[in-house]
Structures are given as C-alpha cells and as structure tokens.
Coordinates of C-alpha atoms and ligand atoms in Angstrom, one line a residue:
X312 CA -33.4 -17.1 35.1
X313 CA -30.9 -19.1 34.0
X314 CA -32.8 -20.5 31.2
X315 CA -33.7 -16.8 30.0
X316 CA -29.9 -15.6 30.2
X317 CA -29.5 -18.9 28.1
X318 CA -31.6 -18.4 25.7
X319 CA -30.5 -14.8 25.5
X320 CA -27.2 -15.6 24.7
X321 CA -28.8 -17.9 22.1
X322 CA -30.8 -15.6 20.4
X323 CA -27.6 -13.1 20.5
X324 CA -24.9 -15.5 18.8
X325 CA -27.8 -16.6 16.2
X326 CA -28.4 -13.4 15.3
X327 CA -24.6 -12.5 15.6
X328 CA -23.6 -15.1 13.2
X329 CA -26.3 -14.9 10.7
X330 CA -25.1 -10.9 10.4
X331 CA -21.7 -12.3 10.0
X332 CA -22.8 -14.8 7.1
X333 CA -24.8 -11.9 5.5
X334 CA -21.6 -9.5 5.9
X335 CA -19.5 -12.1 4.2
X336 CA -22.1 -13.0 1.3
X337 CA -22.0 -9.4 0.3
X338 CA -18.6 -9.3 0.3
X339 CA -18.8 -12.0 -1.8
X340 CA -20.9 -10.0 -4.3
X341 CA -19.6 -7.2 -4.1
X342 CA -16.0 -8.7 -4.3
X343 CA -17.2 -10.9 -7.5
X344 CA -19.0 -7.6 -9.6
X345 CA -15.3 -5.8 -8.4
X346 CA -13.2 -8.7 -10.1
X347 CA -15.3 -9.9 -13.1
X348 CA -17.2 -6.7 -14.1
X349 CA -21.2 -6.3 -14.8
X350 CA -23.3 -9.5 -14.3
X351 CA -27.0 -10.8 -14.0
X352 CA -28.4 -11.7 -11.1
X353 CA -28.5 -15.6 -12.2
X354 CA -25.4 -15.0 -13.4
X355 CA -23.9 -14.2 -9.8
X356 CA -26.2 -17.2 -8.3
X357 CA -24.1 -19.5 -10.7
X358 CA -21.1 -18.2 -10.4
X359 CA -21.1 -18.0 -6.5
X360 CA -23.3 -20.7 -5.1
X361 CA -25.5 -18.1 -3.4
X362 CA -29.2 -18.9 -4.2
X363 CA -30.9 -16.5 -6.8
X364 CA -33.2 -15.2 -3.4
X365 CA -30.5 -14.4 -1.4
X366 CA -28.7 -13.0 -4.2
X367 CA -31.4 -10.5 -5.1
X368 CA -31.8 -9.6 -1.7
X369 CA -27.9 -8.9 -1.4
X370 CA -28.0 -6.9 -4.3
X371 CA -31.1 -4.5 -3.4
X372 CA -28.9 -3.8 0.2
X373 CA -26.1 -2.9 -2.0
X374 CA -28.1 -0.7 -4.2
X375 CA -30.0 0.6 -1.6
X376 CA -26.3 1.7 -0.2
X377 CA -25.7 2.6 -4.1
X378 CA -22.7 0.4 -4.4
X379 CA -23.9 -1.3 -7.4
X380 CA -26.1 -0.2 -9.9
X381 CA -27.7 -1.8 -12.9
X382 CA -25.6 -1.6 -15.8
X383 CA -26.8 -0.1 -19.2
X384 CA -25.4 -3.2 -20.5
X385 CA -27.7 -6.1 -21.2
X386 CA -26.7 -9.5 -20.6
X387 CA -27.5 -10.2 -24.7
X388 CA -28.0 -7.5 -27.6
X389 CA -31.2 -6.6 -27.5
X390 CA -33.4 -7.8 -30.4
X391 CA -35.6 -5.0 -32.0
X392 CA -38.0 -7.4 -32.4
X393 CA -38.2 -9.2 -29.3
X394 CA -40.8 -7.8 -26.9
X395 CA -40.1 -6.0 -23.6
X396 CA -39.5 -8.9 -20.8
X397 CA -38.6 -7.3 -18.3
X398 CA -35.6 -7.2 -16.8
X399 CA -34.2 -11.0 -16.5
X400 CA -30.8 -10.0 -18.2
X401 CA -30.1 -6.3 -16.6
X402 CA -26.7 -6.7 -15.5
X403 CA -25.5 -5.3 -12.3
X404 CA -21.8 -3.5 -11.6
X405 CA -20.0 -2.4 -8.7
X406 CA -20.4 1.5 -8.1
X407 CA -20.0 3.7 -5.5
X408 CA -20.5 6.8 -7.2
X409 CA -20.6 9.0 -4.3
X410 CA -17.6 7.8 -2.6
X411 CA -14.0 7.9 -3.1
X412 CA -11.1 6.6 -1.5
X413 CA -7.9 8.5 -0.4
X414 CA -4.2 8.2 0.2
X415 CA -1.5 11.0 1.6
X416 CA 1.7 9.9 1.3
X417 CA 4.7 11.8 3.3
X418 CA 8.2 11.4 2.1
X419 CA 11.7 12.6 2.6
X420 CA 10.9 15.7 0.0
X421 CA 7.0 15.7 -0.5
X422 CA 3.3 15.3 0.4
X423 CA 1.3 13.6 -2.7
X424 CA -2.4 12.9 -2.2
X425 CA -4.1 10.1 -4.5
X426 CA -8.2 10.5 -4.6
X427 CA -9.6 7.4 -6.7
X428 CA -13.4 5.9 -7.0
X429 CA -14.0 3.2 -5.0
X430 CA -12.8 0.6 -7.8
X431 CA -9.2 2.4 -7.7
X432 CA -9.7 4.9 -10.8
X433 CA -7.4 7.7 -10.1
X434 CA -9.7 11.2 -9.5
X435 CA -6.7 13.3 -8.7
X436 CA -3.4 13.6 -7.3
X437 CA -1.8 16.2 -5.7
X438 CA 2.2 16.9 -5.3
X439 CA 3.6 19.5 -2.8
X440 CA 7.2 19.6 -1.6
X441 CA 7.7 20.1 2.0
X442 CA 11.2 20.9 1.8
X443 CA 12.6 18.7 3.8
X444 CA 13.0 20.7 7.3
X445 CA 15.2 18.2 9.3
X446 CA 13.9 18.2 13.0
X447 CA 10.8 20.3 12.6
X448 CA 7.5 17.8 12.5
X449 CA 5.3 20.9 12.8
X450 CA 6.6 22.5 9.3
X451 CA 6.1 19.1 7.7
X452 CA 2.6 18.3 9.2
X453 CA 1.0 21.7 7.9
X454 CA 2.0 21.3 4.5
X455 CA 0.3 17.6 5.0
X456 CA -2.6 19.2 6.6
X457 CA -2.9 21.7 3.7
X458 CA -2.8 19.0 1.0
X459 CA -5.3 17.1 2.9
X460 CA -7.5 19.5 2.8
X461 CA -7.2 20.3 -0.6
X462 CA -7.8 16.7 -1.3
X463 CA -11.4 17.0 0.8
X464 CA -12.5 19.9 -0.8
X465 CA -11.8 18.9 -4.2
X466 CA -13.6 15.2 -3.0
X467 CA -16.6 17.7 -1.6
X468 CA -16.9 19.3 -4.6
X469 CA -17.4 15.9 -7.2
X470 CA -19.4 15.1 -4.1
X471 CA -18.0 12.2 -3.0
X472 CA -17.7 11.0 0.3
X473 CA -14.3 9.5 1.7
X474 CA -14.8 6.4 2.8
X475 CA -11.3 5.2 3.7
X476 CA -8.3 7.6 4.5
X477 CA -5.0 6.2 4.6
X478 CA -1.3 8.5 5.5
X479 CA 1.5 6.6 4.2
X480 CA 4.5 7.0 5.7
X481 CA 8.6 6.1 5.4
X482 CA 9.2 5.0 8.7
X483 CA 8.4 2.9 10.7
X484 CA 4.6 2.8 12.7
X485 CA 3.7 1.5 15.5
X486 CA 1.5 1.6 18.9
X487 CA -2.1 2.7 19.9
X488 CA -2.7 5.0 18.5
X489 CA -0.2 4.7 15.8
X490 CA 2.5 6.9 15.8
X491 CA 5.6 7.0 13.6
X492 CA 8.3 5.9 15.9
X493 CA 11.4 7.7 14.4
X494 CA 12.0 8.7 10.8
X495 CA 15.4 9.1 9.7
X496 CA 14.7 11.0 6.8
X497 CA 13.0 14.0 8.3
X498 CA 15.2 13.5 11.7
X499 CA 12.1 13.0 13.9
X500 CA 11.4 11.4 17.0
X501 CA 7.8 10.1 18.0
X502 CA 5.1 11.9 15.8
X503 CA 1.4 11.9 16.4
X504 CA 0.2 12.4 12.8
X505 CA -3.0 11.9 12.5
X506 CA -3.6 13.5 16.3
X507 CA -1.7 16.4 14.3
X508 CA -4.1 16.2 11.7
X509 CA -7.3 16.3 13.8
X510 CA -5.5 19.2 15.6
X511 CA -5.4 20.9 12.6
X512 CA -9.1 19.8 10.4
X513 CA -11.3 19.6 13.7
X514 CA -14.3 17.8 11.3
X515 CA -11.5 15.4 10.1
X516 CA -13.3 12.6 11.7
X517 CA -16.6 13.4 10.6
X518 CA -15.6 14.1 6.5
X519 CA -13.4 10.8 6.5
X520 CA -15.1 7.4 8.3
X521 CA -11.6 5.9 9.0
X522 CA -8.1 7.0 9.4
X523 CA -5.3 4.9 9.1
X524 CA -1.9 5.6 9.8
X525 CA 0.7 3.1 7.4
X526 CA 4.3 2.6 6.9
X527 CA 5.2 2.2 3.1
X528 CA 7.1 -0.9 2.9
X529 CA 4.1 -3.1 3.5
X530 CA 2.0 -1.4 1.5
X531 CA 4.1 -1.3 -1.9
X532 CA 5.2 -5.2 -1.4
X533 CA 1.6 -6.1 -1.9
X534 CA 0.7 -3.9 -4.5
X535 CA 3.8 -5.4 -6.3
X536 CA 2.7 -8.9 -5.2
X537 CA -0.6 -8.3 -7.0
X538 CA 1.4 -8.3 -10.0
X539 CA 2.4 -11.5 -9.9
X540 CA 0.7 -14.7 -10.7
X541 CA 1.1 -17.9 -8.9
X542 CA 3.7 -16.1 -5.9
X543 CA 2.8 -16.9 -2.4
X544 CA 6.2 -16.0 -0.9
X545 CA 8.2 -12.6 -1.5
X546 CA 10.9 -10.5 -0.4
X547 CA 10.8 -6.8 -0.8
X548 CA 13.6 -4.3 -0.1
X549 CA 13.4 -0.8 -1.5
X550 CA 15.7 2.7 -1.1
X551 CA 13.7 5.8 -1.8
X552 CA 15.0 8.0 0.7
X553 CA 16.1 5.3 3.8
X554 CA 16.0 1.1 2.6
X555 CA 12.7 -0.5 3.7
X556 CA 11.0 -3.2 2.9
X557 CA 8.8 -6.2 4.1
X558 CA 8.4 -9.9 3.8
X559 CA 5.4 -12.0 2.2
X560 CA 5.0 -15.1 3.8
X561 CA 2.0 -17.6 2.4
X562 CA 0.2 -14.7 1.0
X563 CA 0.3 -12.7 4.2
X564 CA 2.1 -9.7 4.8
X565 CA 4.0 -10.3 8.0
X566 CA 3.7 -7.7 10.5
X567 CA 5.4 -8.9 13.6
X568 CA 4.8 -7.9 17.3
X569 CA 4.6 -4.4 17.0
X570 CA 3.9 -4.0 13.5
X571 CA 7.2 -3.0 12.8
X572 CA 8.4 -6.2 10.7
X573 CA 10.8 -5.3 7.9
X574 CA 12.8 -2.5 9.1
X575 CA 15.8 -3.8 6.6
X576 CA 17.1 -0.6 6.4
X577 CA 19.0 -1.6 10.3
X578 CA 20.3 -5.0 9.3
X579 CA 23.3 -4.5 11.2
X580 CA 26.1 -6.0 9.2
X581 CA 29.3 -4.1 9.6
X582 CA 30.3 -4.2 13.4
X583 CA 32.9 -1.7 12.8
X584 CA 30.8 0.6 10.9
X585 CA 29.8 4.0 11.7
X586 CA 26.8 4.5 14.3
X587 CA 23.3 4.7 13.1
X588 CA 20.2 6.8 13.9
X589 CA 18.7 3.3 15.5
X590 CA 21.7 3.1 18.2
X591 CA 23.4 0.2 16.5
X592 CA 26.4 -0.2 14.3
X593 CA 26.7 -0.6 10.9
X594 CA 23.2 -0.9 9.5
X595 CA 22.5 -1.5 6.1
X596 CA 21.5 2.5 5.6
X597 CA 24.9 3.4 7.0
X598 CA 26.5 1.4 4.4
X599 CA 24.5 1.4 1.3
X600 CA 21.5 4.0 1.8
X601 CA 20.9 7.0 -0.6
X602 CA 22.9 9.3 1.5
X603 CA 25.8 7.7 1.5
X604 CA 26.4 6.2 -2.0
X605 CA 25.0 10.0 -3.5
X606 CA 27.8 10.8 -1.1
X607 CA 30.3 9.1 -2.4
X608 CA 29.6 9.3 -6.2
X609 CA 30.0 13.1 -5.6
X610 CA 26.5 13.9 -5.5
X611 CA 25.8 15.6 -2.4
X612 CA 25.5 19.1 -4.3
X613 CA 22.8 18.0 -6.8
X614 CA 20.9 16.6 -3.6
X615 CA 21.5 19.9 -1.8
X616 CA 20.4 22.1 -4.6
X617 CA 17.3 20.0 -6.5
X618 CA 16.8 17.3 -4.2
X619 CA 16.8 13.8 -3.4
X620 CA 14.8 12.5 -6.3
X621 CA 16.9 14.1 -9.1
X622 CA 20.2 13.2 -7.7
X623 CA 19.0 9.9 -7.4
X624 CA 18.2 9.8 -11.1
X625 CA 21.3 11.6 -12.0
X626 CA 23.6 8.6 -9.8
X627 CA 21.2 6.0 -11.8
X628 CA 22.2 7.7 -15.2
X629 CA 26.1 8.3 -14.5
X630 CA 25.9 4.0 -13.3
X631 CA 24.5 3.0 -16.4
X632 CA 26.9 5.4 -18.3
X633 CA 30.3 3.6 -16.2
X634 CA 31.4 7.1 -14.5
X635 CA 33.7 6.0 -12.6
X636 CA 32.4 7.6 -9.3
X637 CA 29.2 6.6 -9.2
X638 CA 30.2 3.7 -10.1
X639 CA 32.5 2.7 -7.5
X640 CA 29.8 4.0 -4.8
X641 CA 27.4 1.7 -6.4
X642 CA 29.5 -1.4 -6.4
X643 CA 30.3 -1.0 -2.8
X644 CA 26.3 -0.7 -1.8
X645 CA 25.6 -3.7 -4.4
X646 CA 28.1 -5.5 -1.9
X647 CA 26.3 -4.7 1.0
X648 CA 22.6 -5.0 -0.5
X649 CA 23.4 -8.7 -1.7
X650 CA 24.8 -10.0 1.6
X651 CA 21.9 -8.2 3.3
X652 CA 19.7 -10.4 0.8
X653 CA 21.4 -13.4 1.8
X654 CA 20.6 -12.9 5.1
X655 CA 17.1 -12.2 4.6
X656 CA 16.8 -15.3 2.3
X657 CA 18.2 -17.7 4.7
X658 CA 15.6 -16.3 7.3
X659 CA 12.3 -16.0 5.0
X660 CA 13.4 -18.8 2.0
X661 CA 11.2 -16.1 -0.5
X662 CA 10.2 -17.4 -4.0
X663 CA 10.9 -14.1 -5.5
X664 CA 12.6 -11.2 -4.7
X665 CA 11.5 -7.9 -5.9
X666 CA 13.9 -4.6 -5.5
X667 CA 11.8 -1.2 -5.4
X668 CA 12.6 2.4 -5.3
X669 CA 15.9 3.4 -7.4
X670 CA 17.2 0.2 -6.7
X671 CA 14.3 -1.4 -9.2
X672 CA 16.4 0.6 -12.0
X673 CA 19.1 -1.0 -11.2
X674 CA 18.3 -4.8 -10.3
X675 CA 20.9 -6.0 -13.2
X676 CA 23.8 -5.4 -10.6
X677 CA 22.1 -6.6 -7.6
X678 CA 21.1 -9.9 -9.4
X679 CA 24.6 -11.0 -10.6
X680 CA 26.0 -9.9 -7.2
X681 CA 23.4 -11.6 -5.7
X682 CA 24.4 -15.0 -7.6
X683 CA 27.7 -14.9 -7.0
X684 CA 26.6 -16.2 -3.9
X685 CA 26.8 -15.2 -0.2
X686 CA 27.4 -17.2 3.2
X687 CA 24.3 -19.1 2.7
X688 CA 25.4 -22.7 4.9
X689 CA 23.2 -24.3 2.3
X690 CA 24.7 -22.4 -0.8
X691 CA 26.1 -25.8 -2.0
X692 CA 23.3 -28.1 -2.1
X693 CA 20.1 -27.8 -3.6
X694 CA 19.0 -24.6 -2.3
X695 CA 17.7 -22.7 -5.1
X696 CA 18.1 -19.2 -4.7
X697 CA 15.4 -17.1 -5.3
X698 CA 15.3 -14.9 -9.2
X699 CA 15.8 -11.1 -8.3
X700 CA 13.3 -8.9 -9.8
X701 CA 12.7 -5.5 -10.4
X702 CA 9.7 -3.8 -9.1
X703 CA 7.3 -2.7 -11.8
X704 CA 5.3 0.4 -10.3
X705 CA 8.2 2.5 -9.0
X706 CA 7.5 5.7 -6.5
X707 CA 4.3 4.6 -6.3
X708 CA 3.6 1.4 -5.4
X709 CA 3.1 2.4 -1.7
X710 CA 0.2 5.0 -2.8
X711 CA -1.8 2.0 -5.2
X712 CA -0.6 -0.7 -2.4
X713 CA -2.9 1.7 -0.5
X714 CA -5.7 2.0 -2.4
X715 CA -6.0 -1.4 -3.0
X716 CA -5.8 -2.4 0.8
X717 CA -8.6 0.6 0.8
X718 CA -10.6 -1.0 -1.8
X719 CA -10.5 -4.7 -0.2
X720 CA -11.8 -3.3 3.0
X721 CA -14.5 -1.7 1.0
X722 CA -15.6 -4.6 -0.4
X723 CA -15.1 -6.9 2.8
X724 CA -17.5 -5.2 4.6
X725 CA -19.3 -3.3 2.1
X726 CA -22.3 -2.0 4.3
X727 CA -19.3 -0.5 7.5
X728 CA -20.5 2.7 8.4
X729 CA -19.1 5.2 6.5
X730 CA -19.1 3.0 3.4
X731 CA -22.9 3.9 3.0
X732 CA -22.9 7.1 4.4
X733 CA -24.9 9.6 2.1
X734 CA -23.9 11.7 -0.4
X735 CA -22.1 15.0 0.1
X736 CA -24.8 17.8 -1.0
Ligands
LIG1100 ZN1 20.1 1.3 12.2

C-alpha cells in the first residue's frame, strides 16, 4: 500500500513538473518570437538552448493553439533559381489572431476601454464620461457596464476572443474578491465592481477567461519602468484626480500586505491640517491634490463647468505663463510634493523618480524644489539624491501598464485556458 501511494505520488510530481518545464519552455518561445520578431526554428534552438526537437514540438502546440504562425517571410531572399527545399528557413511569429486583450479604465470623469491584439496593437478605444456623480456607485458602474459591453461586441464582431480582462481603477484595491476599498474621487465606500459587472453582463465570465480588478498606480509605474534602460529601482507619484503612486523595488512592484502599497496620496504630513477622507490629518491630497491647488489658483469654476481634465490643463498653462494665482497655489503644493518625496526617498532609496499625471508637465518645479533639499539625516554626506523625471506616456500609462501585464501573462503561460479558447464564430 504504502509503496503504491509512493509511487503514486511519484508518478504525480514527475508528471507535475515535466508540465511545469513544458509550460515554462513555451513561454520561453513564445516570450522570444514576442521580443525579437519572426524566427526559424534553428534559429529559436540557437538562440534559446532548447534542442531543435523540443523546439518544433513547442512550436506545433503553439500553432495548434494558433499563437504563432509561419511568417511569409523567409529566413533568406528567395533565389528564383534555387529549387524548392522545403521549408528549413520559414520563419515563425507570434500571433494570436483570434484573441485580443482588454482594459476598462474608471476615473474621476470617465470610462475608456483599450481593445489591443495580443502583442499590445491598439484595436480600439472607447471614451465615455460618467459625469462624475459623487456618492452614487450604481450611476457610475452602468456607464462601465455599457462601455464594456460595447468593447465585447465590437471584439465579437473582428472575432476575437478576450483572453485577459483587466478594470483599472483610481483607488485603492484590495481583499478576496477585490473590491475598491474607498475612492475619494467618486466619494464611495466599498464597491464590488466586477460582482457589479457580472450583475449586469450574466455571460461576462464566459466571453472574458479572466477578470481582474487593478488599482492604477502600479500599473502605470511599470509601464513607465519599461521605458527605461538599466533601472531596477523607482519611485512613482502621480495626481490625476487624487496623488497615487507606487514603489519599484529590484524590478518588482511592491504590493505590500494587502495589496494596497503606495497610497502616497495619505502621507500625513501636516498635523494641523484639515481632516482627510482616510480619517487622518493632513495628508498629502489635503495639501497638494487637484482639488485644492485648482482651488486655490481660482479654478474651481472651470472644473465645475468642463471638468477636471481641462481645468487641470488650464492651471498647467496659467503656471507656465507666471499668473500669479496659479502660481502661488502651485508653489505651495511643490512644497508639500518635495518633502513628501523626501520622505519616500529616505524609506525606498529609488534610483529614479518619475512624476506622472499633470505633475509630469510640470517636473521642472518639483525637481529644483526637490534639490534644494529636505530633512533627509543623510542630506550631507554622500547620499546622492535620486534625478526627478517626468513621466513619458501621460493619462495613459495605467491603460498600456495594463496591457502589458495582460500580454506577459499571455505569454507566461501561453496554453491557460482561455488563451486557446476557439475562435468567436
Ligand atoms: Zn488621507
């Protein structure tokens, strides 16, 4: 008895870990045809170890799952008067042609739905402005519901298949199943989103494989990442509508506990200062967030009357131009935003730090406040502060830090359910 459970458990783990070194070799492929465009067959042997058997065994379970294709391209031009050989030099590429990826976004004024292929080429997008009812989740989710399912029908109709959906939110997410656990911007409590989206699409979970439910900051600090050669460590803090942001530590994004890591936003810096939405005093939003310096520069009509986004640009504009208003407001936020920096420094010692949002337009001030210095103990000695750079993909790096995260999923496990599921007829 024993011996049979033994051997069993044997056989189990063998054939566990051989589909576990199969799963990871077609990543490989498929992550190598992703990266380095179309390629032989004895080209991929070379150029990743694998032997040319496995290799053409990988590739016919990736074809069979039509997530590469051979190429029209030939390795070589072809010679007219060379005969036919075959088909040594066909080259191979990463497709997916019947699939697409897919990311909602929800933010303090709009939804905005990104459809790409599976290699991140956009398909369509989608804007619609919610209006910003404060306190009313159920207003809000239908207009997300309705987009999404715009989204799917126009997927349905190229016939693609989603194979990875991911909401992107501006607050913060947390618990199982993940819920947004308070957004400021909208004035909501707890929100099931994606239970309110199943509510609403009853098939949701059969038309997309997986759902995923995302807060921004994360998300747009490694698409920004990507953009940047040799960086392992970076510190991003960004003001859309509140002030987010997240830390990259060695490469990885860190998430903490709960998954709530880089809520800058409540860096509570002002003990005196006026209560915030998260119970404490003086948070970074209460002194430096959109609200209050659009506030201050005199703003608060434009906001009322064409929204956040445009008021925003309009306080950027009248900064650059010296009004004296918006001026003022922004050199009391820079204050703020640089000692909040300081801080954040002194706990994650970044290489870089990179500003997103409105506050990418307007790094210039933020770096040479930033230099001045702040009450950094080590601010004398060789500590080298970290250059201050501005963000390069503005509103949407949280949509394309998305897609990628989508993508790499994709192509870690390429043969997940839902990844080969067929086409849509
Ligand atoms: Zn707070």
């Amino acid at each position: 008895m024993q011996r049979g459970a033994g051997t069993a458990r044997l056989t189990d783990q063998t054939t566990a870990v051989s589909s576990d070194v199969r799963r990871h070799n077609l990543s490989i492929v498929a992550s190598f045809l992703a990266a380095n465009g179309p390629h032989s067959r004895s080209q991929l042997a070379a150029a990743t170890g694998l032997t040319r058997g496995s290799v053409t065994a990988l590739v016919g379970a990736l074809m069979d799952a039509r997530l590469v294709t051979e190429s029209t391209e030939t390795l070589e031009p072809p010679n007219d008067t060379a005969p036919a050989k075959g088909r040594p030099n066909t080259l191979l590429e990463l497709s997916g042609d019947h699939l697409a990826i897919l990311a909602l976004q929800l933010d303090a004024e709009s939804v905005t739905a990104l459809l790409t292929t599976v290699s991140g080429v956009p398909l369509l997008r989608i804007v619609e402005n919610h209006g910003r009812p404060m306190g009313d989740p159920e207003r809000v989710l239908e207009v997300l519901a309705a987009v999404l399912v715009r989204a799917l029908t126009e997927s349905e109709l190229i016939h693609r298949a989603i194979a990875d959906l991911t909401v992107v939110v501006f607050a913060p997410v947390a618990g199982d199943p993940p819920m947004v656990r308070g957004d400021s911007d909208l004035d909501w409590l707890a929100v099931d989103v994606i239970g309110a989206l199943r509510a609403r699409i009853p098939d949701l979970d059969t038309v997309a494989a997986t759902i995923r439910l995302v807060s921004d900051g994360g998300l747009a600090a490694l698409a920004e990442f990507e953009q940047l050669d040799d960086v392992t460590d970076l510190l991003y803090l960004k003001s859309n509508s509140g002030i987010g942001g997240a830390s990259i530590i060695a490469g990885e994004l860190m998430l903490g506990w709960q998954g709530m890591a880089g809520a800058f936003g409540h860096l509570a810096l002002y003990p005196q200062g006026s209560v915030c939405a998260c119970g404490q005093r003086g948070c970074l939003v209460t002194l430096a967030g959109p609200d209050v310096v659009l506030a201050a520069a005199g703003l608060n009509d434009v906001q009322s009357s064409e929204g956040l986004s445009v008021a925003l640009a309009e306080f950027v504009t009248r900064v650059r131009r010296g009004e004296p208003r918006a001026s003022a407001a922004w050199a009391n936020a820079v204050n703020w935003i640089s000692l909040a920096l300081h801080i954040l420094v002194n706990a994650t010692d970044p290489e870089v730090i990179v500003l997103g949002g409105f506050w990418a337009e307007l790094r210039d001030e933020i770096a040479a406040q930033f230099a001045l210095g702040g009450p950094t103990v080590f601010s004398e000695s060789q500590f080298r502060h970290p250059p201050v750079l501005a963000g390069v993909l503005g509103a949407d790096a949280a949509l394309l830090g998305a897609i990628r995260s989508a993508r790499d999923r994709l192509l870690a496990d390429p043969l997940a359910p839902g990844h080969s599921q067929a086409t849509i007829d």
